[in-house]
mmCIF file with all atom_site columns, C-alpha atoms in Angstrom:
data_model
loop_
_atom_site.group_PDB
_atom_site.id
_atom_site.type_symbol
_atom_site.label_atom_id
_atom_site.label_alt_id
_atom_site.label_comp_id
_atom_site.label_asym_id
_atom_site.label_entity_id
_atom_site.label_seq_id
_atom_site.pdbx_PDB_ins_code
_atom_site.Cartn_x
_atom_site.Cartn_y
_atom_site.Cartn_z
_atom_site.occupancy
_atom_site.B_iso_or_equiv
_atom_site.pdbx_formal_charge
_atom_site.auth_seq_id
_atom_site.auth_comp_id
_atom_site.auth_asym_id
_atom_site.auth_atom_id
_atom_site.pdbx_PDB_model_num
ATOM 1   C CA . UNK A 1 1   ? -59.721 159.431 156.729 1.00 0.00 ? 1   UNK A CA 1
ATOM 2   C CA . UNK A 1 2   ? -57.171 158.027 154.426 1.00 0.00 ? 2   UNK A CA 1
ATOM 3   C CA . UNK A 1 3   ? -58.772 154.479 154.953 1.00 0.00 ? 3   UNK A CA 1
ATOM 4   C CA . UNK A 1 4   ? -62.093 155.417 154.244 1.00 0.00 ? 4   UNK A CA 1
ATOM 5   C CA . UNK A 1 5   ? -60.330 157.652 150.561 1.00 0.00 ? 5   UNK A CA 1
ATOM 6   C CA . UNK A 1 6   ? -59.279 154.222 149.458 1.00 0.00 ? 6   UNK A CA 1
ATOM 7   C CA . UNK A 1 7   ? -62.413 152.776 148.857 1.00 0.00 ? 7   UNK A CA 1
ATOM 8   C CA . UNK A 1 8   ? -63.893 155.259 146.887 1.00 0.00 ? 8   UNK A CA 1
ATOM 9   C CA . UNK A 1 9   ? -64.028 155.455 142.839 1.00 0.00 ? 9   UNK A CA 1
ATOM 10  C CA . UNK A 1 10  ? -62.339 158.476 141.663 1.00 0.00 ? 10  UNK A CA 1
ATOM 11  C CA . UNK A 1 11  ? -65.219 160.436 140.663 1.00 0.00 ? 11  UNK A CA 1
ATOM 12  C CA . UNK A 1 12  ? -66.546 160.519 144.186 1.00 0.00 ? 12  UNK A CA 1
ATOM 13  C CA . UNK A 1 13  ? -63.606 162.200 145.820 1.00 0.00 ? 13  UNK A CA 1
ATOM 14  C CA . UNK A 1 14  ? -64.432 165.683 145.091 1.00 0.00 ? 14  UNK A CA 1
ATOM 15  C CA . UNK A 1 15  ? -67.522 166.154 146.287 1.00 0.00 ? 15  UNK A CA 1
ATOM 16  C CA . UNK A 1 16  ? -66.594 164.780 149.539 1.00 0.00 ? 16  UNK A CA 1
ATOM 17  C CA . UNK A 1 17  ? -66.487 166.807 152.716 1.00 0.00 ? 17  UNK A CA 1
ATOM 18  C CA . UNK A 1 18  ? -63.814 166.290 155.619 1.00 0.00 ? 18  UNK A CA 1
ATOM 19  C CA . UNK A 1 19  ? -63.923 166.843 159.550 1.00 0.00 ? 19  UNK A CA 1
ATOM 20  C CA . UNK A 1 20  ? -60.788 168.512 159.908 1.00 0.00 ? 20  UNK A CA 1
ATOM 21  C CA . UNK A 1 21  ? -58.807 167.642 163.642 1.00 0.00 ? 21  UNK A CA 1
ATOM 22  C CA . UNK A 1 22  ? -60.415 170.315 166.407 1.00 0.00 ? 22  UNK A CA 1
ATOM 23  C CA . UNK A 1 23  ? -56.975 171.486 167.531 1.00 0.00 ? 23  UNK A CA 1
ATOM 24  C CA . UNK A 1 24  ? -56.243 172.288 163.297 1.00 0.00 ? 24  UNK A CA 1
ATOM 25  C CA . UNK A 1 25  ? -55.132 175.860 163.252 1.00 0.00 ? 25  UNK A CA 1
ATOM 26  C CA . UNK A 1 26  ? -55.183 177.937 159.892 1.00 0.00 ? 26  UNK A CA 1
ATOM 27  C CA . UNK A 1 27  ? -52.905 181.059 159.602 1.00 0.00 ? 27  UNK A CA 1
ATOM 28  C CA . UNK A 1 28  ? -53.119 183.121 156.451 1.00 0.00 ? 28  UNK A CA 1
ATOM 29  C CA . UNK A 1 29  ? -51.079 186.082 156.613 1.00 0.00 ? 29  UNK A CA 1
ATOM 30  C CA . UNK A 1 30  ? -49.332 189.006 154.132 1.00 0.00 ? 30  UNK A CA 1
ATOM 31  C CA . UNK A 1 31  ? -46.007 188.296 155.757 1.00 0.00 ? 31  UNK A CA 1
ATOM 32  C CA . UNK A 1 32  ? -44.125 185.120 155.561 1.00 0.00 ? 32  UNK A CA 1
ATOM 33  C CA . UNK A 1 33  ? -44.864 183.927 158.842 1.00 0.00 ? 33  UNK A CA 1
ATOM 34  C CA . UNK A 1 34  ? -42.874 180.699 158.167 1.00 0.00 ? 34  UNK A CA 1
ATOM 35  C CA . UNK A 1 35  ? -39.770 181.870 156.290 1.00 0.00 ? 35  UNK A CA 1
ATOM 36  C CA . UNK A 1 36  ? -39.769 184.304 159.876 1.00 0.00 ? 36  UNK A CA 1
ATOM 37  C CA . UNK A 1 37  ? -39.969 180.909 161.934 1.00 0.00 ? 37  UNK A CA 1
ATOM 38  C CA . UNK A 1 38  ? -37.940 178.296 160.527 1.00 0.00 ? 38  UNK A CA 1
ATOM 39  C CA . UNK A 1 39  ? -34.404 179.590 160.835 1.00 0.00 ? 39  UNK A CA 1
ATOM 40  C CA . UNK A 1 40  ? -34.564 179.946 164.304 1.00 0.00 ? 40  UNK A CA 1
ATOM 41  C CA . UNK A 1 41  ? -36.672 176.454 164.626 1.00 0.00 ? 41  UNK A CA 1
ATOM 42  C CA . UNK A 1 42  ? -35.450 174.032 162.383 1.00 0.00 ? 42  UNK A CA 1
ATOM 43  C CA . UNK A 1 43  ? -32.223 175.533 160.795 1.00 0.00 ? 43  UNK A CA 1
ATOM 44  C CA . UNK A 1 44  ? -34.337 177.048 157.827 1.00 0.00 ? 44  UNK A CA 1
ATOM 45  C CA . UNK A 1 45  ? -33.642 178.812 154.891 1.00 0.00 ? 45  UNK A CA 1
ATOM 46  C CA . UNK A 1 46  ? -33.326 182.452 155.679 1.00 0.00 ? 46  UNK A CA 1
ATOM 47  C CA . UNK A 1 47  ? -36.701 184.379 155.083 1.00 0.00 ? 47  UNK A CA 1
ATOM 48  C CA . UNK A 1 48  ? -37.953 185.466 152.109 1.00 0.00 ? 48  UNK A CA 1
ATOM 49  C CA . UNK A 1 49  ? -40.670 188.362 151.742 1.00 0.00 ? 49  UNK A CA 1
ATOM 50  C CA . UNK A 1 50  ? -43.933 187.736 150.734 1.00 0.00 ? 50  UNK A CA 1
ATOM 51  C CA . UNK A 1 51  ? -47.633 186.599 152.401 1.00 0.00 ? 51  UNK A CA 1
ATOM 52  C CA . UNK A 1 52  ? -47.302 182.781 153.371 1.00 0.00 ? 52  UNK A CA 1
ATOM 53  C CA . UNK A 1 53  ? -49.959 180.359 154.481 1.00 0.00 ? 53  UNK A CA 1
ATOM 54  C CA . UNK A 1 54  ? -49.693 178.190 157.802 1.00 0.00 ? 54  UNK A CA 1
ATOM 55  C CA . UNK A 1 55  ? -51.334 175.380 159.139 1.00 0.00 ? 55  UNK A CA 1
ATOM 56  C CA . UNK A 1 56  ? -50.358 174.559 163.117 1.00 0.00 ? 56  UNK A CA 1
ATOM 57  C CA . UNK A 1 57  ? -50.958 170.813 163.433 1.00 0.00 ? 57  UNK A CA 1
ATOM 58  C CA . UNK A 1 58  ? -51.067 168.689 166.504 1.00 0.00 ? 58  UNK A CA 1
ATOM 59  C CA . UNK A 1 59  ? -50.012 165.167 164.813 1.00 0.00 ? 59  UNK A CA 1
ATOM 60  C CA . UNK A 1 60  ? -48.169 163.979 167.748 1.00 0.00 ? 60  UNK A CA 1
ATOM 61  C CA . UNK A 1 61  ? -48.720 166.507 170.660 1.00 0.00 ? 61  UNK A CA 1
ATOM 62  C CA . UNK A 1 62  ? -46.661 169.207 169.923 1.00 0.00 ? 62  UNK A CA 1
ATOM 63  C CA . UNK A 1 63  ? -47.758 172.378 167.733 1.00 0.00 ? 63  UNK A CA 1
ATOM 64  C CA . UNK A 1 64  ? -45.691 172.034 164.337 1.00 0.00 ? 64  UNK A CA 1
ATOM 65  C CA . UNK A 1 65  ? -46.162 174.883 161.580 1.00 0.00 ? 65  UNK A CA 1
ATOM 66  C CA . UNK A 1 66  ? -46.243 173.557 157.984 1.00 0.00 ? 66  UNK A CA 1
ATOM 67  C CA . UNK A 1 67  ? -46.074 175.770 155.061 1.00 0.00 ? 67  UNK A CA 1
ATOM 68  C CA . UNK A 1 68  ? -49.033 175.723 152.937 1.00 0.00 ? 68  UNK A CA 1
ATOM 69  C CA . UNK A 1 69  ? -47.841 175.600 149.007 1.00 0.00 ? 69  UNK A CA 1
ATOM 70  C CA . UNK A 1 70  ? -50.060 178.238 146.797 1.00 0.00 ? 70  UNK A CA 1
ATOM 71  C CA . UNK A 1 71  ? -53.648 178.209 147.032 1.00 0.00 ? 71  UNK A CA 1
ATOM 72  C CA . UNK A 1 72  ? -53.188 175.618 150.393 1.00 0.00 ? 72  UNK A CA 1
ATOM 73  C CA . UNK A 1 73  ? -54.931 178.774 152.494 1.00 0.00 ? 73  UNK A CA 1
ATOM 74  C CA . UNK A 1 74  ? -57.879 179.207 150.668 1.00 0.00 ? 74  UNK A CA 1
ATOM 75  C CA . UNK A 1 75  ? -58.764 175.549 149.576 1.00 0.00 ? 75  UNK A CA 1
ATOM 76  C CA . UNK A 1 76  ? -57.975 174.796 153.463 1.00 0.00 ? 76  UNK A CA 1
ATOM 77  C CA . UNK A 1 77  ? -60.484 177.725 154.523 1.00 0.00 ? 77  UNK A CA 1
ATOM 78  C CA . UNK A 1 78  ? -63.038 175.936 152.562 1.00 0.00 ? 78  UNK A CA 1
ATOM 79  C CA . UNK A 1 79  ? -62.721 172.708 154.078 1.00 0.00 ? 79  UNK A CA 1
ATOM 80  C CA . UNK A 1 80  ? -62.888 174.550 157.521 1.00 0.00 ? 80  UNK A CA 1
ATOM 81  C CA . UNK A 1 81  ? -66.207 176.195 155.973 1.00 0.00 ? 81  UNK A CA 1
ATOM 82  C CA . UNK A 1 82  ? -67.602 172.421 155.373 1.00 0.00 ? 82  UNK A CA 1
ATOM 83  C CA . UNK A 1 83  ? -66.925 172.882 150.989 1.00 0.00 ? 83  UNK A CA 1
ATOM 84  C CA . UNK A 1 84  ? -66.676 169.435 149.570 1.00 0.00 ? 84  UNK A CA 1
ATOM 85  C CA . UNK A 1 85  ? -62.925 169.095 148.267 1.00 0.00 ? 85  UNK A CA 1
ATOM 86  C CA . UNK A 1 86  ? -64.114 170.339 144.563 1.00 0.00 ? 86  UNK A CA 1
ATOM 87  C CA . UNK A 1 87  ? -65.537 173.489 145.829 1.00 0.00 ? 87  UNK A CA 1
ATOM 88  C CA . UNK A 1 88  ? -62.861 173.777 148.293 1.00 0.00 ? 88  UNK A CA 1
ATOM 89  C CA . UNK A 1 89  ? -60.057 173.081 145.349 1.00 0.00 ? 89  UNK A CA 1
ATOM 90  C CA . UNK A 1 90  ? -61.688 175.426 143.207 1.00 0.00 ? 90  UNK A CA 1
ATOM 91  C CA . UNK A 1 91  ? -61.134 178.877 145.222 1.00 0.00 ? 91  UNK A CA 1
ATOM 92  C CA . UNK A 1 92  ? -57.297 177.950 145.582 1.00 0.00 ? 92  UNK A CA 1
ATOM 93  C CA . UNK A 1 93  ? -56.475 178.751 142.187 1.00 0.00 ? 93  UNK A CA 1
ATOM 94  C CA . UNK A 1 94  ? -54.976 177.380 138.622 1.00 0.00 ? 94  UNK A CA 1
ATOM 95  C CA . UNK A 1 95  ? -51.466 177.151 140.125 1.00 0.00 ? 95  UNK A CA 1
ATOM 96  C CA . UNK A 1 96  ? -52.738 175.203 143.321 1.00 0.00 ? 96  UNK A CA 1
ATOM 97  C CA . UNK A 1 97  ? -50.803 171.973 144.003 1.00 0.00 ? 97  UNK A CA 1
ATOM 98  C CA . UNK A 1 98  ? -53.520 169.728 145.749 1.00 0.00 ? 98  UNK A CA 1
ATOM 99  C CA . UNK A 1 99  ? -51.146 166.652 146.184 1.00 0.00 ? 99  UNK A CA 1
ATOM 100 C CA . UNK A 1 100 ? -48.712 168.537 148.167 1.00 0.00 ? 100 UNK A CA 1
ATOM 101 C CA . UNK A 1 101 ? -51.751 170.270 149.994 1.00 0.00 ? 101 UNK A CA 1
ATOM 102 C CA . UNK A 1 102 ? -53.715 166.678 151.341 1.00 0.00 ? 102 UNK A CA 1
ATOM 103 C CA . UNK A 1 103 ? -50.196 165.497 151.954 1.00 0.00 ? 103 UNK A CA 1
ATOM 104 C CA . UNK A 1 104 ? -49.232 167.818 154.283 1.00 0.00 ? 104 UNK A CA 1
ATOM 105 C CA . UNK A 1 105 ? -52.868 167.493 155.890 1.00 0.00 ? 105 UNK A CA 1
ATOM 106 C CA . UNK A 1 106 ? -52.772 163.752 155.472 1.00 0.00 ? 106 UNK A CA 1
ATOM 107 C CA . UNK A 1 107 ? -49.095 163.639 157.231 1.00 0.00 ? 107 UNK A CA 1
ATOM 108 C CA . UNK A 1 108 ? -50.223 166.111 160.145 1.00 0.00 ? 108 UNK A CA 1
ATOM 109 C CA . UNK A 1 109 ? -53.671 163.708 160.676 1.00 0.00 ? 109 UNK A CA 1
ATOM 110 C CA . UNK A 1 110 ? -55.341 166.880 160.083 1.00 0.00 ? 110 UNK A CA 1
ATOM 111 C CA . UNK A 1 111 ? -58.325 165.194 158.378 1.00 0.00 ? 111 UNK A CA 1
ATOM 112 C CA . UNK A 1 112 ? -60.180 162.637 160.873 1.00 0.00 ? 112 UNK A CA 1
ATOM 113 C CA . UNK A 1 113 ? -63.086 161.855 159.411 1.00 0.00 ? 113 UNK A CA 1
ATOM 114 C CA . UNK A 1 114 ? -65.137 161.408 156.226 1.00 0.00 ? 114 UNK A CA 1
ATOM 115 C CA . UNK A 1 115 ? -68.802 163.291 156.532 1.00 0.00 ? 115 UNK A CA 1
ATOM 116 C CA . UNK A 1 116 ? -71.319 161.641 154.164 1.00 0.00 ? 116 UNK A CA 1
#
């Protein structure tokens, strides 16, 4: 996917639409999830309270858990739904950090293909 992002002009980008990896799980919950998980995963900060968004992805083989920055749950749900990345972008909010967002997906080889 990140290939076939290179060759495009800029103004193309956000109305494509991405097949997302099959074994891609989305967790959007009103308790932090992840601030419950870390410390006793990866030597975490301690939790915090608040809803947090997850995304379980399968880069390698193992499940890994990546927090999702605010607005990464819903512009994720849209690319699950098949929204082109605009679309998708736009239900995540003014605050929503989209770099952060495809580099999380980008680094977890969630997105594995480019639909047309």
């Amino acid at each position: 996917a990140v290939e076939e992002l290179q060759g495009l002009p800029s103004r193309d980008i956000a109305t494509l639409r991405f097949t997302l990896a099959p074994a891609l799980r989305l967790i959007r919950s009103p308790w932090p999830l992840y601030a419950i998980w870390a410390p006793n995963h990866t030597a975490g900060p301690t939790p915090v309270t608040g809803a947090q968004d997850v995304v379980v992805l399968r880069a390698e083989f193992d499940p890994v858990p990546h927090l999702l920055p605010p607005g990464g749950g819903a512009f994720l749900a849209g690319l699950l739904e098949r929204k082109t990345l605009g679309e998708s972008a736009a239900l995540a909010g003014k605050d929503f950090d989209l770099a952060t967002t495809l580099g999380v997906l980008m680094t977890g080889r969630a997105m594995t293909g480019v639909l047309q």
